[in-house]
Coordinates of N, CA and C in Angstrom, one line a residue:
M11 N -45.3 -9.7 -41.9 CA -44.5 -9.4 -40.8 C -43.1 -10.0 -40.9
N12 N -42.2 -9.2 -40.4 CA -40.8 -9.6 -40.4 C -40.4 -9.9 -39.0
F13 N -40.2 -11.1 -38.7 CA -39.8 -11.4 -37.3 C -38.3 -11.5 -37.2
Q14 N -37.7 -10.9 -36.2 CA -36.3 -11.0 -35.9 C -36.0 -12.1 -35.0
P15 N -35.0 -12.9 -35.2 CA -34.7 -14.0 -34.3 C -34.2 -13.5 -33.0
T16 N -34.5 -14.1 -31.9 CA -34.0 -13.8 -30.6 C -32.6 -14.4 -30.4
I17 N -31.7 -13.5 -30.2 CA -30.3 -14.0 -30.0 C -30.0 -14.2 -28.5
I18 N -29.8 -15.4 -28.1 CA -29.5 -15.6 -26.7 C -28.0 -15.9 -26.5
P19 N -27.3 -15.1 -25.8 CA -25.9 -15.4 -25.6 C -25.6 -16.7 -25.0
N20 N -24.5 -17.3 -25.3 CA -24.1 -18.6 -24.7 C -23.9 -18.4 -23.3
S21 N -24.6 -19.1 -22.4 CA -24.5 -18.9 -21.0 C -23.1 -19.3 -20.4
E22 N -22.4 -20.2 -21.2 CA -21.1 -20.5 -20.7 C -20.1 -19.4 -20.9
D23 N -20.4 -18.4 -21.8 CA -19.6 -17.3 -22.0 C -19.6 -16.2 -21.0
H24 N -20.6 -16.3 -20.1 CA -20.8 -15.3 -19.0 C -20.9 -16.0 -17.7
L25 N -20.4 -15.3 -16.7 CA -20.4 -15.8 -15.3 C -21.3 -15.0 -14.4
N26 N -22.1 -15.6 -13.6 CA -22.9 -14.9 -12.6 C -22.9 -15.8 -11.4
S27 N -22.1 -15.3 -10.3 CA -22.0 -16.1 -9.1 C -22.2 -15.3 -7.9
T28 N -23.1 -15.8 -7.0 CA -23.4 -15.1 -5.7 C -23.2 -16.1 -4.6
A29 N -22.3 -15.7 -3.6 CA -22.1 -16.5 -2.4 C -22.5 -15.7 -1.2
L30 N -23.5 -16.2 -0.5 CA -23.9 -15.5 0.7 C -23.8 -16.5 1.9
F31 N -22.8 -16.3 2.7 CA -22.5 -17.3 3.8 C -22.3 -18.7 3.3
S32 N -21.6 -18.8 2.1 CA -21.4 -20.1 1.5 C -20.2 -20.0 0.7
G33 N -19.9 -21.1 0.0 CA -18.7 -21.3 -0.9 C -19.2 -21.8 -2.2
I34 N -18.6 -21.3 -3.3 CA -19.0 -21.7 -4.6 C -17.7 -22.0 -5.4
K35 N -17.7 -23.2 -6.1 CA -16.6 -23.5 -7.0 C -17.2 -23.7 -8.4
K36 N -16.6 -23.1 -9.4 CA -17.1 -23.2 -10.8 C -15.9 -23.4 -11.7
T37 N -16.1 -24.3 -12.7 CA -15.1 -24.5 -13.8 C -15.7 -23.9 -15.0
I38 N -15.0 -23.0 -15.7 CA -15.5 -22.3 -16.9 C -14.8 -23.0 -18.1
L39 N -15.6 -23.5 -19.0 CA -15.1 -24.2 -20.2 C -15.3 -23.4 -21.5
S40 N -15.8 -22.2 -21.4 CA -16.1 -21.4 -22.6 C -14.8 -21.1 -23.4
K41 N -14.9 -21.2 -24.7 CA -13.8 -20.9 -25.5 C -13.9 -19.4 -26.0
D42 N -14.9 -18.7 -25.5 CA -15.0 -17.2 -25.9 C -15.6 -16.5 -24.7
F43 N -14.9 -16.6 -23.5 CA -15.4 -16.0 -22.3 C -15.5 -14.5 -22.5
K44 N -16.7 -13.9 -22.1 CA -17.0 -12.5 -22.3 C -16.9 -11.7 -21.0
G45 N -17.1 -12.3 -19.8 CA -17.0 -11.6 -18.6 C -18.1 -12.1 -17.6
G46 N -18.3 -11.3 -16.6 CA -19.4 -11.7 -15.6 C -19.2 -10.9 -14.3
K47 N -20.0 -11.5 -13.3 CA -20.1 -10.8 -12.0 C -19.9 -11.9 -10.9
I48 N -19.1 -11.5 -9.9 CA -19.0 -12.3 -8.7 C -19.4 -11.5 -7.5
S49 N -20.3 -12.0 -6.7 CA -20.7 -11.3 -5.5 C -20.5 -12.2 -4.3
N50 N -19.8 -11.7 -3.3 CA -19.5 -12.5 -2.1 C -19.9 -11.7 -0.9
L51 N -20.7 -12.2 0.0 CA -20.9 -11.6 1.3 C -20.7 -12.7 2.4
F52 N -19.6 -12.6 3.1 CA -19.3 -13.7 4.1 C -19.2 -15.0 3.3
G53 N -18.7 -15.0 2.1 CA -18.6 -16.2 1.3 C -17.4 -16.2 0.5
S54 N -17.2 -17.3 -0.2 CA -16.0 -17.4 -1.1 C -16.4 -18.0 -2.4
T55 N -15.7 -17.6 -3.5 CA -15.9 -18.1 -4.8 C -14.5 -18.6 -5.4
E56 N -14.5 -19.8 -6.0 CA -13.3 -20.3 -6.7 C -13.7 -20.5 -8.1
I57 N -13.0 -19.8 -9.0 CA -13.3 -19.9 -10.5 C -12.1 -20.5 -11.1
D58 N -12.3 -21.5 -11.9 CA -11.2 -22.2 -12.7 C -11.4 -21.9 -14.2
F59 N -10.5 -21.1 -14.7 CA -10.5 -20.8 -16.2 C -9.4 -21.7 -16.9
T60 N -8.9 -22.7 -16.3 CA -7.8 -23.5 -16.9 C -8.1 -23.9 -18.3
N61 N -9.3 -24.4 -18.5 CA -9.7 -24.9 -19.8 C -10.5 -24.0 -20.7
A62 N -10.5 -22.7 -20.3 CA -11.3 -21.7 -21.0 C -10.3 -20.8 -21.8
D63 N -10.9 -20.0 -22.7 CA -10.2 -19.1 -23.5 C -11.0 -17.8 -23.7
L64 N -10.3 -16.7 -24.0 CA -11.0 -15.5 -24.3 C -10.4 -14.8 -25.5
N65 N -11.2 -14.1 -26.2 CA -10.7 -13.4 -27.4 C -10.7 -11.9 -27.1
G66 N -9.5 -11.3 -26.9 CA -9.4 -9.9 -26.6 C -9.5 -9.7 -25.1
T67 N -10.6 -9.0 -24.7 CA -10.7 -8.6 -23.3 C -12.0 -9.1 -22.7
A68 N -12.0 -9.4 -21.4 CA -13.3 -9.7 -20.7 C -13.2 -9.0 -19.4
I69 N -14.3 -8.6 -18.9 CA -14.4 -7.8 -17.6 C -15.1 -8.7 -16.6
L70 N -14.5 -8.9 -15.4 CA -15.0 -9.6 -14.3 C -15.3 -8.6 -13.2
D71 N -16.5 -8.4 -12.9 CA -16.9 -7.4 -11.8 C -17.1 -8.1 -10.5
I72 N -16.2 -7.7 -9.5 CA -16.2 -8.4 -8.2 C -16.7 -7.5 -7.2
S73 N -17.8 -7.9 -6.5 CA -18.3 -7.1 -5.3 C -18.3 -8.0 -4.1
Q74 N -17.5 -7.7 -3.1 CA -17.4 -8.7 -2.0 C -17.0 -7.9 -0.7
A75 N -17.6 -8.5 0.4 CA -17.3 -8.0 1.7 C -17.1 -9.2 2.6
F76 N -16.0 -9.3 3.4 CA -15.7 -10.4 4.3 C -15.8 -11.7 3.5
G77 N -15.1 -11.7 2.4 CA -15.1 -12.9 1.6 C -13.8 -13.1 0.8
S78 N -13.8 -14.0 -0.1 CA -12.6 -14.2 -0.9 C -13.0 -14.8 -2.3
T79 N -12.1 -14.4 -3.2 CA -12.3 -14.9 -4.6 C -10.9 -15.5 -5.0
T80 N -10.9 -16.7 -5.5 CA -9.7 -17.3 -6.1 C -10.0 -17.6 -7.6
I81 N -9.1 -17.1 -8.4 CA -9.2 -17.2 -9.8 C -8.0 -17.9 -10.4
T82 N -8.2 -19.0 -11.1 CA -7.1 -19.8 -11.7 C -7.2 -19.5 -13.2
V83 N -6.1 -19.0 -13.8 CA -6.2 -18.7 -15.2 C -5.1 -19.4 -16.0
P84 N -5.2 -19.5 -17.3 CA -4.1 -20.1 -18.1 C -2.9 -19.1 -18.1
G85 N -1.8 -19.7 -18.4 CA -0.5 -18.9 -18.4 C -0.4 -17.8 -19.4
D86 N -1.2 -17.8 -20.4 CA -1.1 -16.7 -21.4 C -2.1 -15.6 -21.2
W87 N -2.8 -15.6 -20.1 CA -3.8 -14.5 -19.8 C -3.1 -13.4 -19.1
R88 N -3.4 -12.2 -19.4 CA -2.9 -11.0 -18.6 C -4.0 -10.6 -17.7
I89 N -3.7 -10.2 -16.5 CA -4.7 -9.8 -15.5 C -4.5 -8.3 -15.2
E90 N -5.5 -7.5 -15.4 CA -5.4 -6.1 -15.0 C -6.4 -5.9 -13.9
S91 N -6.0 -5.3 -12.8 CA -6.9 -5.1 -11.6 C -7.2 -3.6 -11.4
D92 N -8.4 -3.3 -11.3 CA -8.9 -1.9 -11.0 C -9.9 -2.0 -9.9
L93 N -9.7 -2.8 -8.9 CA -10.6 -3.0 -7.8 C -10.4 -1.9 -6.8
S94 N -11.5 -1.4 -6.3 CA -11.4 -0.5 -5.2 C -11.3 -1.4 -3.9
Q95 N -10.4 -1.0 -3.0 CA -10.1 -1.9 -1.9 C -10.2 -1.2 -0.6
L96 N -10.8 -1.8 0.4 CA -10.9 -1.3 1.7 C -10.5 -2.5 2.6
F97 N -9.4 -2.4 3.3 CA -8.8 -3.5 4.1 C -8.9 -4.8 3.3
A98 N -8.4 -4.7 2.1 CA -8.5 -5.9 1.1 C -7.1 -6.0 0.4
V99 N -7.0 -7.2 -0.2 CA -5.7 -7.4 -1.0 C -6.0 -8.2 -2.3
V100 N -5.2 -7.9 -3.3 CA -5.2 -8.7 -4.5 C -3.8 -9.3 -4.7
D101 N -3.7 -10.6 -4.6 CA -2.4 -11.3 -4.7 C -2.4 -12.0 -6.0
D102 N -1.3 -11.7 -6.8 CA -1.1 -12.4 -8.0 C 0.0 -13.4 -7.8
N103 N -0.3 -14.7 -7.6 CA 0.6 -15.7 -7.2 C 1.0 -16.6 -8.4
R104 N 0.9 -16.0 -9.6 CA 1.2 -16.8 -10.8 C 2.7 -16.8 -11.0
N105 N 3.2 -17.9 -11.6 CA 4.6 -18.0 -12.1 C 4.8 -17.3 -13.4
Y106 N 5.9 -16.6 -13.6 CA 6.2 -16.0 -14.9 C 5.2 -14.9 -15.3
V107 N 4.7 -14.1 -14.4 CA 3.7 -13.1 -14.7 C 4.3 -12.1 -15.7
Y108 N 5.5 -11.8 -15.7 CA 6.1 -10.8 -16.6 C 6.0 -11.3 -18.1
Q109 N 5.8 -12.6 -18.3 CA 5.7 -13.0 -19.7 C 4.3 -12.7 -20.3
T110 N 3.4 -12.4 -19.5 CA 2.0 -12.1 -20.0 C 1.8 -10.6 -20.3
N111 N 2.8 -9.8 -20.1 CA 2.7 -8.3 -20.3 C 2.2 -8.0 -21.7
K112 N 2.6 -8.8 -22.7 CA 2.3 -8.5 -24.1 C 1.1 -9.3 -24.6
S113 N 0.5 -10.0 -23.8 CA -0.6 -10.9 -24.2 C -1.8 -10.1 -24.6
D114 N -2.5 -10.5 -25.6 CA -3.8 -9.8 -26.1 C -5.0 -10.4 -25.4
K115 N -4.8 -11.4 -24.5 CA -5.9 -12.0 -23.8 C -5.9 -11.4 -22.4
V116 N -6.8 -10.4 -22.1 CA -6.8 -9.7 -20.9 C -8.1 -9.9 -20.1
L117 N -7.9 -10.2 -18.9 CA -9.1 -10.3 -17.9 C -9.0 -9.1 -17.0
Y118 N -9.9 -8.2 -17.1 CA -10.0 -7.0 -16.2 C -10.8 -7.3 -15.0
L119 N -10.2 -7.0 -13.8 CA -11.0 -7.1 -12.6 C -11.4 -5.8 -12.1
K120 N -12.7 -5.6 -11.9 CA -13.1 -4.3 -11.4 C -14.1 -4.5 -10.3
G121 N -14.5 -3.5 -9.6 CA -15.5 -3.6 -8.5 C -15.0 -3.1 -7.2
L122 N -15.5 -3.7 -6.1 CA -15.2 -3.3 -4.7 C -14.9 -4.6 -3.9
S123 N -13.8 -4.5 -3.2 CA -13.5 -5.6 -2.2 C -13.2 -5.0 -0.9
A124 N -14.0 -5.3 0.1 CA -13.9 -4.8 1.5 C -13.7 -5.9 2.5
C125 N -12.6 -5.8 3.2 CA -12.3 -6.8 4.2 C -12.3 -8.2 3.5
A126 N -11.6 -8.3 2.4 CA -11.7 -9.5 1.6 C -10.4 -9.6 0.8
S127 N -10.3 -10.8 0.1 CA -9.1 -11.0 -0.7 C -9.5 -11.6 -2.1
V128 N -8.6 -11.3 -3.0 CA -8.7 -11.9 -4.4 C -7.3 -12.5 -4.6
E129 N -7.3 -13.8 -5.0 CA -6.1 -14.5 -5.3 C -6.1 -14.9 -6.7
I130 N -5.0 -14.6 -7.4 CA -4.9 -15.0 -8.8 C -3.8 -16.1 -8.9
Q131 N -4.1 -17.2 -9.5 CA -3.1 -18.3 -9.6 C -3.2 -18.9 -11.0
N132 N -2.1 -19.7 -11.3 CA -2.2 -20.5 -12.5 C -2.1 -22.0 -12.1
Y133 N -2.3 -22.8 -13.1 CA -2.3 -24.3 -12.8 C -1.0 -24.8 -12.7

């Protein structure tokens, strides 16, 4: 018999966060972040990528209603937002955003935000 090894992805490379009537704060330290999912229902999530890195692109799927998500990213990351919004806002409060236009490190935000907010900031 030929057994194939089970490959378990590094859990630090993926994010899975659910806030239901609560608040969550997470610091991501992965040096090869792949993406993940954030779910908020009457809750908030704060994600700090300050000490993280990504190679190429990563997708962050956000599903939230009556909540908020705050994402802190390094200065060399480009953020692309394709969130469906209903009474919601995505605020990019980073300094020097125009300098990231040619960055190959891209974090895509997708999903649905209803009566909620997403704030992007840098350190």
